[in-house]
Amino acid sequence: MQLGTRWAFGSEPPASVPAEVRERIAAAEAGRTDGAGRTWTLTWLEGRPIAELDDGTVVREAAPGYATDAADADDEW
């Protein structure tokens, strides 16, 4: 069992977030001006990390070594 965590938009994600997902989080935050006061929530589903911003933005790792976000409709779990 892995426990999730929360962190503020724009701050460094926890060490438990894989590098691929960290890169996707950074891309999701890039250029946004509406991040003040928002938080990310890290949860785990079947051993895979899912990061969700409180506005509904989702970043997840679909398969080992491949990060995706909710806009990628062709991935399979």
PDB file of C-alpha atoms in Angstrom:
ATOM      1  CA  MET A   1       0.000   0.000   0.000  1.00  0.00           C
ATOM      2  CA  GLN A   2       1.321   3.424  -0.933  1.00  0.00           C
ATOM      3  CA  LEU A   3       0.098   6.603   0.692  1.00  0.00           C
ATOM      4  CA  GLY A   4      -0.621   9.709  -1.314  1.00  0.00           C
ATOM      5  CA  THR A   5       0.285  13.264  -0.489  1.00  0.00           C
ATOM      6  CA  ARG A   6      -0.470  16.866  -1.441  1.00  0.00           C
ATOM      7  CA  TRP A   7       1.700  19.783  -2.463  1.00  0.00           C
ATOM      8  CA  ALA A   8       1.180  23.329  -3.669  1.00  0.00           C
ATOM      9  CA  PHE A   9       1.040  24.269  -7.346  1.00  0.00           C
ATOM     10  CA  GLY A  10       4.461  25.493  -8.442  1.00  0.00           C
ATOM     11  CA  SER A  11       6.394  23.804  -5.661  1.00  0.00           C
ATOM     12  CA  GLU A  12       8.656  20.766  -5.982  1.00  0.00           C
ATOM     13  CA  PRO A  13       6.667  17.491  -6.125  1.00  0.00           C
ATOM     14  CA  PRO A  14       7.457  14.919  -3.432  1.00  0.00           C
ATOM     15  CA  ALA A  15      10.369  12.535  -4.009  1.00  0.00           C
ATOM     16  CA  SER A  16       7.889   9.657  -4.462  1.00  0.00           C
ATOM     17  CA  VAL A  17       6.650  11.141  -7.775  1.00  0.00           C
ATOM     18  CA  PRO A  18       8.463   9.419 -10.683  1.00  0.00           C
ATOM     19  CA  ALA A  19      10.589  11.576 -13.006  1.00  0.00           C
ATOM     20  CA  GLU A  20       8.270  11.104 -16.007  1.00  0.00           C
ATOM     21  CA  VAL A  21       5.282  12.294 -14.034  1.00  0.00           C
ATOM     22  CA  ARG A  22       7.285  15.219 -12.596  1.00  0.00           C
ATOM     23  CA  GLU A  23       8.026  16.327 -16.164  1.00  0.00           C
ATOM     24  CA  ARG A  24       4.325  16.172 -17.073  1.00  0.00           C
ATOM     25  CA  ILE A  25       3.404  18.133 -13.945  1.00  0.00           C
ATOM     26  CA  ALA A  26       5.948  20.814 -14.845  1.00  0.00           C
ATOM     27  CA  ALA A  27       4.499  20.981 -18.362  1.00  0.00           C
ATOM     28  CA  ALA A  28       0.955  21.251 -16.982  1.00  0.00           C
ATOM     29  CA  GLU A  29       2.025  24.149 -14.746  1.00  0.00           C
ATOM     30  CA  ALA A  30       4.067  25.976 -17.392  1.00  0.00           C
ATOM     31  CA  GLY A  31       2.600  29.299 -18.422  1.00  0.00           C
ATOM     32  CA  ARG A  32      -0.431  29.044 -16.148  1.00  0.00           C
ATOM     33  CA  THR A  33      -1.351  32.124 -14.186  1.00  0.00           C
ATOM     34  CA  ASP A  34      -4.251  30.590 -12.249  1.00  0.00           C
ATOM     35  CA  GLY A  35      -2.180  28.345  -9.960  1.00  0.00           C
ATOM     36  CA  ALA A  36      -2.181  30.468  -6.806  1.00  0.00           C
ATOM     37  CA  GLY A  37      -3.818  28.536  -3.985  1.00  0.00           C
ATOM     38  CA  ARG A  38      -4.193  25.334  -6.007  1.00  0.00           C
ATOM     39  CA  THR A  39      -2.883  21.985  -4.814  1.00  0.00           C
ATOM     40  CA  TRP A  40      -1.849  18.712  -6.399  1.00  0.00           C
ATOM     41  CA  THR A  41      -2.959  15.415  -4.876  1.00  0.00           C
ATOM     42  CA  LEU A  42      -0.902  12.269  -5.438  1.00  0.00           C
ATOM     43  CA  THR A  43      -2.731   8.948  -5.247  1.00  0.00           C
ATOM     44  CA  TRP A  44      -1.772   5.447  -6.324  1.00  0.00           C
ATOM     45  CA  LEU A  45      -3.904   3.061  -8.374  1.00  0.00           C
ATOM     46  CA  GLU A  46      -2.596  -0.452  -8.834  1.00  0.00           C
ATOM     47  CA  GLY A  47       0.890   0.787  -7.982  1.00  0.00           C
ATOM     48  CA  ARG A  48       0.814   3.631 -10.514  1.00  0.00           C
ATOM     49  CA  PRO A  49       0.995   7.310  -9.530  1.00  0.00           C
ATOM     50  CA  ILE A  50      -1.839   9.677 -10.389  1.00  0.00           C
ATOM     51  CA  ALA A  51      -1.418  13.404  -9.748  1.00  0.00           C
ATOM     52  CA  GLU A  52      -4.541  15.541  -9.874  1.00  0.00           C
ATOM     53  CA  LEU A  53      -4.697  19.299  -9.597  1.00  0.00           C
ATOM     54  CA  ASP A  54      -7.770  20.565  -7.776  1.00  0.00           C
ATOM     55  CA  ASP A  55      -9.093  22.061 -11.049  1.00  0.00           C
ATOM     56  CA  GLY A  56      -9.373  18.556 -12.551  1.00  0.00           C
ATOM     57  CA  THR A  57      -6.058  18.437 -14.432  1.00  0.00           C
ATOM     58  CA  VAL A  58      -4.794  14.834 -14.248  1.00  0.00           C
ATOM     59  CA  VAL A  59      -1.280  13.533 -14.858  1.00  0.00           C
ATOM     60  CA  ARG A  60      -0.592   9.799 -14.566  1.00  0.00           C
ATOM     61  CA  GLU A  61       1.788   7.058 -15.517  1.00  0.00           C
ATOM     62  CA  ALA A  62      -0.041   4.677 -17.843  1.00  0.00           C
ATOM     63  CA  ALA A  63       2.645   1.993 -18.042  1.00  0.00           C
ATOM     64  CA  PRO A  64       6.176   1.628 -16.678  1.00  0.00           C
ATOM     65  CA  GLY A  65       8.318   4.343 -18.207  1.00  0.00           C
ATOM     66  CA  TYR A  66       5.466   6.062 -20.085  1.00  0.00           C
ATOM     67  CA  ALA A  67       3.758   9.127 -18.623  1.00  0.00           C
ATOM     68  CA  THR A  68       0.473  10.436 -19.970  1.00  0.00           C
ATOM     69  CA  ASP A  69      -2.182  12.979 -19.127  1.00  0.00           C
ATOM     70  CA  ALA A  70      -5.957  12.823 -19.488  1.00  0.00           C
ATOM     71  CA  ALA A  71      -5.747  14.287 -23.008  1.00  0.00           C
ATOM     72  CA  ASP A  72      -4.073  11.069 -24.252  1.00  0.00           C
ATOM     73  CA  ALA A  73      -7.154   9.009 -25.136  1.00  0.00           C
ATOM     74  CA  ASP A  74      -5.374   6.059 -26.789  1.00  0.00           C
ATOM     75  CA  ASP A  75      -3.556   4.690 -23.760  1.00  0.00           C
ATOM     76  CA  GLU A  76      -4.643   1.455 -22.141  1.00  0.00           C
ATOM     77  CA  TRP A  77      -4.483   0.673 -18.435  1.00  0.00           C
TER      78      TRP A  77
END
